[in-house]
Amino acid sequence: MNTPGDAMDEVEETQARRWRLVLGAAAEEGLGGLGSADDVAMDRALSALYNDDERASGKRSGGLEGSAPRVARWLGDIRNYFPSTVVEVMQRDAVQRLNLTQLLLEPELLEAVEPDVHLVGTLLSLNRVMPETTKATARLVVEKVVREIEQRIAAHTVAAVSGALNRAARVSRPRLRDIDWDRTIRKNLANYLPDHRTVVPERLVGYGRKAQAVQRDVVLAIDQSGSMAASVVYASVFGAVLASMRSLKTSLVVFDTEIVDLTDKLDDPVDVLFGTQLGGGTDINRAIAYSQTLITRPADSLFVLISDLYEGGVRTEMLRRVNAMKEAGVQVVVLLALSDEGAPAFDHDNAAALAALGVPAFACTPDKFPALLAVALDRGDLQTWANANSSQR
């Protein structure tokens, strides 16, 4: 039978083991060694990434050296011994700390990685220098991440957007099967007959039958500067989902100092992503100017700008164009990021200037973006929504 003292010893041993793994071999004298083979393998994987030759400094910044097979084996080890969330962090650290970017051009290394949005962003930034022997493998990695995102957001997006469009199509003389009974009763409460315990529905409220014609135009303009990598990935998938809806006419452009219209690739978000080129400068004004040419029905249009707002073009013109779109009746949404990580560094002065025009700028997570679309298409209060739901840090 275990005594309280035995239980306390187990807790202390577990804590010592964890601290030993965190601090590395430099802490072995004070915390003791590692007992199991798995712990030794985990320590080896951590040391390859984080240990410093000068162990007394307490820092970790070692190396995997320049061998792709060695790195591939290391990637296999961390997948064996750590959960996927930790694997993603370690992969990201390996690219940033050990300059493994070039090794991602090796097909055998790509086959060993745990795909995630950040890896996709790195691969897209290497797209122009990637050898043909690697592109097929890279495309498989990107496609896996894209399909996982699609599965996560597609149904929710279609439902939210369809609901908003149906609300906009309400009619006062609906067919019986199209009557919204809840709203009809509330509209006619003044006609309640106590003796009969019923409401006389003098005014029917319902939804119009689903129209085949396009009801809204949606234009997505995505900043493809390096800090926006995750947002580019998510926005491309959302663009493809929206393009699949007949009631919407969806356009998608990406920009840095140049503008690329990728609308014709929206049937496959993987093609959209490989049409981007992450990095470079930013000319938001020029991107908005091009987007204005795509908007032919301002009162029925939604313009979504996704950018950190660091403008390399003409700032005053950018603000003037946004205001002109808003005054013309376009519903304008500005997102500092569309990712799970909140807002990156962004231009606070430009964000404040947009807010003064009645166009709040905020970050949004992918899971909340369908609800934001619904509010925007329904011409709801974006500032109130942002205050309640924004992921801005």
CSV table of C-alpha atoms in Angstrom, one decimal:
chain,number,residue,atom,x,y,z
A,1,MET,CA,0.0,0.0,0.0
A,2,ASN,CA,1.3,3.4,-0.9
A,3,THR,CA,1.7,5.9,1.9
A,4,PRO,CA,1.3,9.7,1.7
A,5,GLY,CA,5.0,9.9,1.8
A,6,ASP,CA,5.3,7.6,-1.3
A,7,ALA,CA,2.9,9.8,-3.2
A,8,MET,CA,4.8,12.9,-2.3
A,9,ASP,CA,8.0,11.2,-3.5
A,10,GLU,CA,6.4,10.4,-6.8
A,11,VAL,CA,5.3,14.0,-7.3
A,12,GLU,CA,8.7,15.3,-6.5
A,13,GLU,CA,10.3,12.8,-8.9
A,14,THR,CA,7.9,13.8,-11.7
A,15,GLN,CA,8.7,17.5,-11.1
A,16,ALA,CA,12.4,16.9,-11.0
A,17,ARG,CA,12.2,14.9,-14.3
A,18,ARG,CA,10.3,17.7,-16.0
A,19,TRP,CA,12.7,20.4,-14.8
A,20,ARG,CA,15.6,18.2,-15.9
A,21,LEU,CA,14.1,18.0,-19.4
A,22,VAL,CA,13.4,21.7,-19.5
A,23,LEU,CA,16.9,22.8,-18.3
A,24,GLY,CA,19.0,20.2,-20.0
A,25,ALA,CA,22.1,18.3,-19.0
A,26,ALA,CA,23.5,21.3,-17.1
A,27,ALA,CA,20.8,20.6,-14.4
A,28,GLU,CA,21.6,16.9,-14.0
A,29,GLU,CA,23.9,17.3,-11.0
A,30,GLY,CA,21.1,19.0,-9.0
A,31,LEU,CA,18.1,17.1,-10.3
A,32,GLY,CA,19.5,13.7,-11.1
A,33,GLY,CA,19.6,11.8,-14.4
A,34,LEU,CA,16.9,10.4,-16.6
A,35,GLY,CA,15.9,6.9,-16.1
A,36,SER,CA,13.9,5.6,-19.1
A,37,ALA,CA,15.0,5.3,-22.7
A,38,ASP,CA,12.1,7.5,-23.8
A,39,ASP,CA,13.2,10.3,-21.5
A,40,VAL,CA,16.8,10.0,-22.8
A,41,ALA,CA,15.4,10.2,-26.4
A,42,MET,CA,13.2,13.2,-25.5
A,43,ASP,CA,16.2,14.9,-23.9
A,44,ARG,CA,18.3,14.3,-27.0
A,45,ALA,CA,15.6,15.8,-29.3
A,46,LEU,CA,15.3,18.9,-27.0
A,47,SER,CA,19.1,19.2,-26.8
A,48,ALA,CA,19.5,19.2,-30.5
A,49,LEU,CA,17.3,22.2,-30.8
A,50,TYR,CA,17.8,24.2,-27.6
A,51,ASN,CA,21.1,23.2,-25.9
A,52,ASP,CA,24.1,25.6,-25.9
A,53,ASP,CA,27.7,24.5,-25.9
A,54,GLU,CA,28.3,26.9,-23.0
A,55,ARG,CA,26.0,25.0,-20.6
A,56,ALA,CA,26.8,27.3,-17.7
A,57,SER,CA,24.9,30.1,-19.5
A,58,GLY,CA,21.7,28.2,-19.0
A,59,LYS,CA,20.6,29.1,-22.6
A,60,ARG,CA,19.6,26.6,-25.3
A,61,SER,CA,20.4,27.2,-28.9
A,62,GLY,CA,22.3,24.2,-30.3
A,63,GLY,CA,22.2,22.8,-33.8
A,64,LEU,CA,21.0,20.0,-36.0
A,65,GLU,CA,23.8,20.8,-38.4
A,66,GLY,CA,23.3,21.0,-42.1
A,67,SER,CA,22.2,17.4,-42.9
A,68,ALA,CA,18.7,16.8,-44.2
A,69,PRO,CA,18.7,13.1,-43.2
A,70,ARG,CA,19.7,14.1,-39.7
A,71,VAL,CA,16.9,16.6,-39.5
A,72,ALA,CA,14.4,14.1,-40.9
A,73,ARG,CA,15.4,11.6,-38.2
A,74,TRP,CA,15.0,14.4,-35.6
A,75,LEU,CA,11.5,15.3,-36.9
A,76,GLY,CA,10.6,11.6,-36.6
A,77,ASP,CA,11.8,11.5,-33.0
A,78,ILE,CA,9.8,14.6,-31.9
A,79,ARG,CA,6.7,13.2,-33.5
A,80,ASN,CA,7.2,10.0,-31.5
A,81,TYR,CA,7.7,11.6,-28.1
A,82,PHE,CA,5.7,14.8,-28.1
A,83,PRO,CA,2.1,15.7,-28.7
A,84,SER,CA,1.3,17.4,-32.1
A,85,THR,CA,0.9,20.9,-30.5
A,86,VAL,CA,4.5,20.7,-29.1
A,87,VAL,CA,5.8,19.3,-32.4
A,88,GLU,CA,4.5,22.3,-34.2
A,89,VAL,CA,6.2,24.7,-31.8
A,90,MET,CA,9.5,22.8,-32.0
A,91,GLN,CA,9.3,22.7,-35.8
A,92,ARG,CA,8.8,26.5,-35.9
A,93,ASP,CA,11.6,27.0,-33.5
A,94,ALA,CA,13.9,24.8,-35.6
A,95,VAL,CA,13.2,26.9,-38.7
A,96,GLN,CA,13.7,30.2,-36.8
A,97,ARG,CA,16.6,29.4,-34.5
A,98,LEU,CA,18.7,27.0,-36.6
A,99,ASN,CA,18.0,28.5,-40.1
A,100,LEU,CA,16.6,25.3,-41.5
A,101,THR,CA,14.6,27.2,-44.2
A,102,GLN,CA,16.8,25.8,-47.0
A,103,LEU,CA,16.4,22.3,-45.7
A,104,LEU,CA,12.7,22.6,-46.3
A,105,LEU,CA,13.5,22.4,-50.0
A,106,GLU,CA,14.4,18.7,-49.5
A,107,PRO,CA,11.6,16.3,-50.3
A,108,GLU,CA,12.6,13.8,-47.7
A,109,LEU,CA,12.4,16.4,-45.0
A,110,LEU,CA,9.0,17.6,-46.0
A,111,GLU,CA,7.7,14.1,-45.8
A,112,ALA,CA,8.7,14.0,-42.2
A,113,VAL,CA,7.2,17.2,-41.0
A,114,GLU,CA,3.9,17.7,-39.1
A,115,PRO,CA,1.9,20.0,-41.5
A,116,ASP,CA,0.4,23.2,-40.0
A,117,VAL,CA,-0.5,26.7,-41.1
A,118,HIS,CA,2.9,28.1,-40.1
A,119,LEU,CA,4.8,25.5,-42.2
A,120,VAL,CA,2.5,26.3,-45.2
A,121,GLY,CA,3.4,30.0,-44.8
A,122,THR,CA,7.2,29.1,-44.8
A,123,LEU,CA,6.7,26.9,-47.9
A,124,LEU,CA,4.8,29.6,-49.8
A,125,SER,CA,7.6,32.1,-49.0
A,126,LEU,CA,10.0,29.6,-50.7
A,127,ASN,CA,7.7,29.0,-53.6
A,128,ARG,CA,9.8,31.0,-56.1
A,129,VAL,CA,13.1,29.3,-55.2
A,130,MET,CA,11.7,25.8,-54.7
A,131,PRO,CA,13.2,23.1,-57.0
A,132,GLU,CA,10.8,21.1,-59.1
A,133,THR,CA,11.7,17.9,-57.2
A,134,THR,CA,10.3,19.5,-54.1
A,135,LYS,CA,7.2,21.2,-55.4
A,136,ALA,CA,5.1,18.1,-55.6
A,137,THR,CA,5.8,17.2,-52.0
A,138,ALA,CA,5.3,20.8,-50.9
A,139,ARG,CA,1.9,20.8,-52.6
A,140,LEU,CA,0.9,17.7,-50.8
A,141,VAL,CA,1.8,19.3,-47.4
A,142,VAL,CA,-0.1,22.5,-48.3
A,143,GLU,CA,-3.1,20.5,-49.6
A,144,LYS,CA,-3.3,18.5,-46.3
A,145,VAL,CA,-3.5,21.7,-44.2
A,146,VAL,CA,-6.0,23.3,-46.6
A,147,ARG,CA,-8.3,20.4,-46.5
A,148,GLU,CA,-8.2,20.3,-42.7
A,149,ILE,CA,-9.1,24.0,-42.6
A,150,GLU,CA,-11.9,23.5,-45.2
A,151,GLN,CA,-13.4,20.7,-43.1
A,152,ARG,CA,-13.3,22.9,-40.0
A,153,ILE,CA,-14.9,26.0,-41.5
A,154,ALA,CA,-16.8,25.2,-44.7
A,155,ALA,CA,-20.2,24.1,-43.3
A,156,HIS,CA,-20.3,26.8,-40.6
A,157,THR,CA,-19.5,29.5,-43.2
A,158,VAL,CA,-22.1,28.4,-45.7
A,159,ALA,CA,-24.7,28.2,-42.9
A,160,ALA,CA,-23.9,31.7,-41.5
A,161,VAL,CA,-23.8,33.4,-44.9
A,162,SER,CA,-26.9,31.7,-46.1
A,163,GLY,CA,-28.8,32.8,-43.0
A,164,ALA,CA,-27.7,36.4,-43.5
A,165,LEU,CA,-28.8,36.4,-47.1
A,166,ASN,CA,-32.1,34.8,-46.3
A,167,ARG,CA,-32.8,37.5,-43.7
A,168,ALA,CA,-32.0,40.1,-46.3
A,169,ALA,CA,-34.6,38.5,-48.6
A,170,ARG,CA,-37.5,38.7,-46.2
A,171,VAL,CA,-40.8,39.5,-47.8
A,172,SER,CA,-44.2,40.6,-46.5
A,173,ARG,CA,-46.3,38.3,-48.6
A,174,PRO,CA,-44.6,34.9,-48.2
A,175,ARG,CA,-45.9,31.6,-49.3
A,176,LEU,CA,-47.2,29.4,-46.4
A,177,ARG,CA,-44.0,27.3,-46.2
A,178,ASP,CA,-41.9,30.4,-46.2
A,179,ILE,CA,-43.6,32.1,-43.2
A,180,ASP,CA,-41.3,33.0,-40.3
A,181,TRP,CA,-43.9,32.3,-37.6
A,182,ASP,CA,-41.8,33.7,-34.7
A,183,ARG,CA,-41.4,37.1,-36.3
A,184,THR,CA,-44.9,37.1,-37.6
A,185,ILE,CA,-46.3,36.6,-34.1
A,186,ARG,CA,-44.1,39.3,-32.7
A,187,LYS,CA,-45.1,41.7,-35.4
A,188,ASN,CA,-48.8,41.1,-34.6
A,189,LEU,CA,-48.9,41.1,-30.8
A,190,ALA,CA,-51.0,44.2,-30.9
A,191,ASN,CA,-53.7,42.1,-32.6
A,192,TYR,CA,-54.0,39.6,-29.8
A,193,LEU,CA,-57.6,38.6,-29.0
A,194,PRO,CA,-57.8,37.5,-25.3
A,195,ASP,CA,-61.2,35.9,-25.7
A,196,HIS,CA,-60.0,33.7,-28.4
A,197,ARG,CA,-56.4,33.4,-27.0
A,198,THR,CA,-55.0,34.0,-30.5
A,199,VAL,CA,-53.2,36.5,-32.6
A,200,VAL,CA,-54.7,37.8,-35.8
A,201,PRO,CA,-51.7,37.9,-38.3
A,202,GLU,CA,-52.6,41.0,-40.3
A,203,ARG,CA,-49.0,41.2,-41.5
A,204,LEU,CA,-47.0,38.0,-42.5
A,205,VAL,CA,-43.3,38.0,-42.2
A,206,GLY,CA,-41.3,35.4,-44.0
A,207,TYR,CA,-38.3,34.6,-46.2
A,208,GLY,CA,-38.1,35.0,-49.9
A,209,ARG,CA,-37.6,31.8,-51.9
A,210,LYS,CA,-34.0,31.2,-52.6
A,211,ALA,CA,-33.0,33.2,-55.6
A,212,GLN,CA,-30.7,31.9,-58.3
A,213,ALA,CA,-29.4,35.4,-59.0
A,214,VAL,CA,-26.3,36.8,-57.2
A,215,GLN,CA,-27.4,38.6,-54.1
A,216,ARG,CA,-24.1,40.0,-52.9
A,217,ASP,CA,-20.6,40.8,-54.3
A,218,VAL,CA,-17.7,40.0,-52.0
A,219,VAL,CA,-14.2,41.3,-52.6
A,220,LEU,CA,-11.3,39.9,-50.5
A,221,ALA,CA,-8.0,41.9,-50.6
A,222,ILE,CA,-5.2,40.1,-48.8
A,223,ASP,CA,-1.9,41.7,-47.8
A,224,GLN,CA,0.8,39.1,-48.6
A,225,SER,CA,3.6,40.6,-46.6
A,226,GLY,CA,5.6,38.1,-44.6
A,227,SER,CA,3.8,38.8,-41.2
A,228,MET,CA,0.4,37.9,-42.8
A,229,ALA,CA,1.3,34.3,-43.8
A,230,ALA,CA,-1.4,32.6,-41.6
A,231,SER,CA,-4.0,35.1,-42.7
A,232,VAL,CA,-3.2,34.5,-46.3
A,233,VAL,CA,-3.8,30.7,-45.8
A,234,TYR,CA,-7.1,31.1,-44.0
A,235,ALA,CA,-8.4,33.9,-46.3
A,236,SER,CA,-7.7,31.8,-49.3
A,237,VAL,CA,-9.7,28.9,-48.0
A,238,PHE,CA,-12.6,31.2,-47.0
A,239,GLY,CA,-12.5,32.7,-50.4
A,240,ALA,CA,-12.8,29.3,-52.1
A,241,VAL,CA,-15.8,28.4,-49.8
A,242,LEU,CA,-17.6,31.7,-50.6
A,243,ALA,CA,-16.9,31.3,-54.3
A,244,SER,CA,-18.7,28.0,-54.2
A,245,MET,CA,-22.0,29.8,-53.2
A,246,ARG,CA,-24.1,30.8,-56.1
A,247,SER,CA,-25.7,33.6,-54.2
A,248,LEU,CA,-22.3,35.4,-54.0
A,249,LYS,CA,-20.0,36.8,-56.5
A,250,THR,CA,-16.6,36.4,-54.9
A,251,SER,CA,-13.3,38.0,-56.0
A,252,LEU,CA,-9.9,37.6,-54.4
A,253,VAL,CA,-6.8,39.7,-54.8
A,254,VAL,CA,-3.5,39.5,-53.1
A,255,PHE,CA,-1.0,42.3,-52.9
A,256,ASP,CA,2.3,43.7,-51.8
A,257,THR,CA,3.6,46.5,-54.1
A,258,GLU,CA,2.0,44.6,-56.9
A,259,ILE,CA,-1.5,43.2,-57.3
A,260,VAL,CA,-2.5,39.7,-58.4
A,261,ASP,CA,-6.1,38.8,-59.1
A,262,LEU,CA,-6.6,35.1,-58.2
A,263,THR,CA,-10.3,35.0,-58.6
A,264,ASP,CA,-10.0,32.5,-61.5
A,265,LYS,CA,-8.2,30.1,-59.1
A,266,LEU,CA,-10.9,30.1,-56.4
A,267,ASP,CA,-12.1,26.6,-57.3
A,268,ASP,CA,-9.0,25.3,-55.6
A,269,PRO,CA,-7.5,27.2,-52.6
A,270,VAL,CA,-4.2,25.3,-53.0
A,271,ASP,CA,-3.8,27.0,-56.5
A,272,VAL,CA,-4.7,30.3,-54.8
A,273,LEU,CA,-1.9,29.8,-52.3
A,274,PHE,CA,0.7,28.9,-54.8
A,275,GLY,CA,-0.3,32.0,-56.7
A,276,THR,CA,0.8,34.2,-53.8
A,277,GLN,CA,4.3,35.4,-53.0
A,278,LEU,CA,4.8,36.1,-49.3
A,279,GLY,CA,7.2,38.9,-48.4
A,280,GLY,CA,8.0,42.3,-49.9
A,281,GLY,CA,6.6,45.8,-49.5
A,282,THR,CA,3.0,46.9,-49.2
A,283,ASP,CA,0.9,49.3,-51.3
A,284,ILE,CA,-2.6,49.2,-49.7
A,285,ASN,CA,-3.8,52.2,-51.6
A,286,ARG,CA,-3.1,50.6,-55.0
A,287,ALA,CA,-4.8,47.3,-53.9
A,288,ILE,CA,-7.9,49.3,-52.8
A,289,ALA,CA,-7.9,51.2,-56.1
A,290,TYR,CA,-7.9,47.9,-58.0
A,291,SER,CA,-10.6,46.4,-55.7
A,292,GLN,CA,-12.8,49.4,-56.5
A,293,THR,CA,-12.9,48.4,-60.1
A,294,LEU,CA,-14.4,45.0,-59.1
A,295,ILE,CA,-17.3,46.7,-57.2
A,296,THR,CA,-20.2,47.5,-59.6
A,297,ARG,CA,-23.1,47.4,-57.1
A,298,PRO,CA,-21.9,49.3,-54.0
A,299,ALA,CA,-25.1,48.9,-52.0
A,300,ASP,CA,-24.9,45.1,-52.5
A,301,SER,CA,-21.1,44.7,-51.9
A,302,LEU,CA,-18.9,43.7,-49.1
A,303,PHE,CA,-15.2,44.6,-49.2
A,304,VAL,CA,-12.8,42.8,-46.8
A,305,LEU,CA,-9.3,44.1,-46.4
A,306,ILE,CA,-6.9,41.9,-44.5
A,307,SER,CA,-3.7,43.8,-43.7
A,308,ASP,CA,-1.5,44.9,-40.8
A,309,LEU,CA,-2.0,48.5,-42.3
A,310,TYR,CA,1.7,49.3,-42.7
A,311,GLU,CA,1.2,51.4,-45.8
A,312,GLY,CA,4.1,51.9,-48.3
A,313,GLY,CA,1.9,53.7,-50.7
A,314,VAL,CA,0.0,57.0,-50.3
A,315,ARG,CA,-1.7,57.0,-46.9
A,316,THR,CA,-4.1,59.9,-47.5
A,317,GLU,CA,-5.3,58.3,-50.7
A,318,MET,CA,-5.8,55.0,-49.0
A,319,LEU,CA,-8.0,56.6,-46.4
A,320,ARG,CA,-9.9,58.6,-49.0
A,321,ARG,CA,-10.6,55.5,-51.0
A,322,VAL,CA,-11.9,53.6,-48.0
A,323,ASN,CA,-14.2,56.5,-47.1
A,324,ALA,CA,-15.4,56.8,-50.7
A,325,MET,CA,-16.3,53.1,-50.7
A,326,LYS,CA,-18.2,53.5,-47.4
A,327,GLU,CA,-20.0,56.6,-48.6
A,328,ALA,CA,-21.1,54.8,-51.8
A,329,GLY,CA,-22.8,52.1,-49.7
A,330,VAL,CA,-20.1,49.4,-49.6
A,331,GLN,CA,-19.9,47.5,-46.4
A,332,VAL,CA,-16.2,47.7,-45.5
A,333,VAL,CA,-14.4,45.3,-43.1
A,334,VAL,CA,-10.7,45.7,-42.1
A,335,LEU,CA,-9.0,42.8,-40.4
A,336,LEU,CA,-5.6,43.2,-38.9
A,337,ALA,CA,-5.3,39.4,-39.0
A,338,LEU,CA,-7.4,36.3,-39.8
A,339,SER,CA,-5.6,33.8,-37.6
A,340,ASP,CA,-5.7,32.0,-34.3
A,341,GLU,CA,-3.0,34.2,-32.8
A,342,GLY,CA,-4.6,37.6,-32.5
A,343,ALA,CA,-3.4,40.8,-34.1
A,344,PRO,CA,0.3,41.0,-35.1
A,345,ALA,CA,2.2,44.2,-35.0
A,346,PHE,CA,0.1,46.7,-36.9
A,347,ASP,CA,0.0,50.5,-37.8
A,348,HIS,CA,-2.0,51.9,-34.9
A,349,ASP,CA,-2.2,55.4,-36.5
A,350,ASN,CA,-3.9,53.9,-39.6
A,351,ALA,CA,-6.2,51.7,-37.6
A,352,ALA,CA,-7.3,54.8,-35.6
A,353,ALA,CA,-7.8,56.8,-38.8
A,354,LEU,CA,-10.0,54.1,-40.2
A,355,ALA,CA,-12.0,53.9,-37.0
A,356,ALA,CA,-12.6,57.6,-37.2
A,357,LEU,CA,-14.2,57.0,-40.6
A,358,GLY,CA,-16.5,54.4,-39.0
A,359,VAL,CA,-14.5,51.4,-40.2
A,360,PRO,CA,-13.1,49.6,-37.2
A,361,ALA,CA,-9.9,47.6,-37.7
A,362,PHE,CA,-9.5,44.5,-35.6
A,363,ALA,CA,-8.3,40.9,-35.6
A,364,CYS,CA,-10.5,37.9,-36.0
A,365,THR,CA,-10.0,34.1,-35.5
A,366,PRO,CA,-11.0,31.8,-38.3
A,367,ASP,CA,-13.7,30.2,-36.1
A,368,LYS,CA,-15.4,33.5,-35.7
A,369,PHE,CA,-15.1,34.8,-39.2
A,370,PRO,CA,-18.3,33.1,-40.5
A,371,ALA,CA,-20.3,35.0,-37.8
A,372,LEU,CA,-18.5,38.2,-38.8
A,373,LEU,CA,-19.5,37.6,-42.4
A,374,ALA,CA,-23.1,37.2,-41.4
A,375,VAL,CA,-23.1,40.5,-39.5
A,376,ALA,CA,-21.4,42.3,-42.3
A,377,LEU,CA,-23.8,40.9,-45.0
A,378,ASP,CA,-26.7,41.7,-42.7
A,379,ARG,CA,-25.3,45.3,-42.4
A,380,GLY,CA,-25.0,44.9,-38.6
A,381,ASP,CA,-23.0,47.0,-36.2
A,382,LEU,CA,-19.4,45.9,-36.8
A,383,GLN,CA,-17.9,47.9,-34.0
A,384,THR,CA,-20.2,46.3,-31.5
A,385,TRP,CA,-19.4,42.9,-32.9
A,386,ALA,CA,-15.6,43.6,-32.8
A,387,ASN,CA,-15.8,44.8,-29.2
A,388,ALA,CA,-17.4,41.5,-28.2
A,389,ASN,CA,-15.5,39.1,-30.4
A,390,SER,CA,-12.3,40.6,-31.6
A,391,SER,CA,-9.0,38.7,-31.0
A,392,GLN,CA,-6.9,41.9,-31.1
A,393,ARG,CA,-4.1,41.9,-28.6
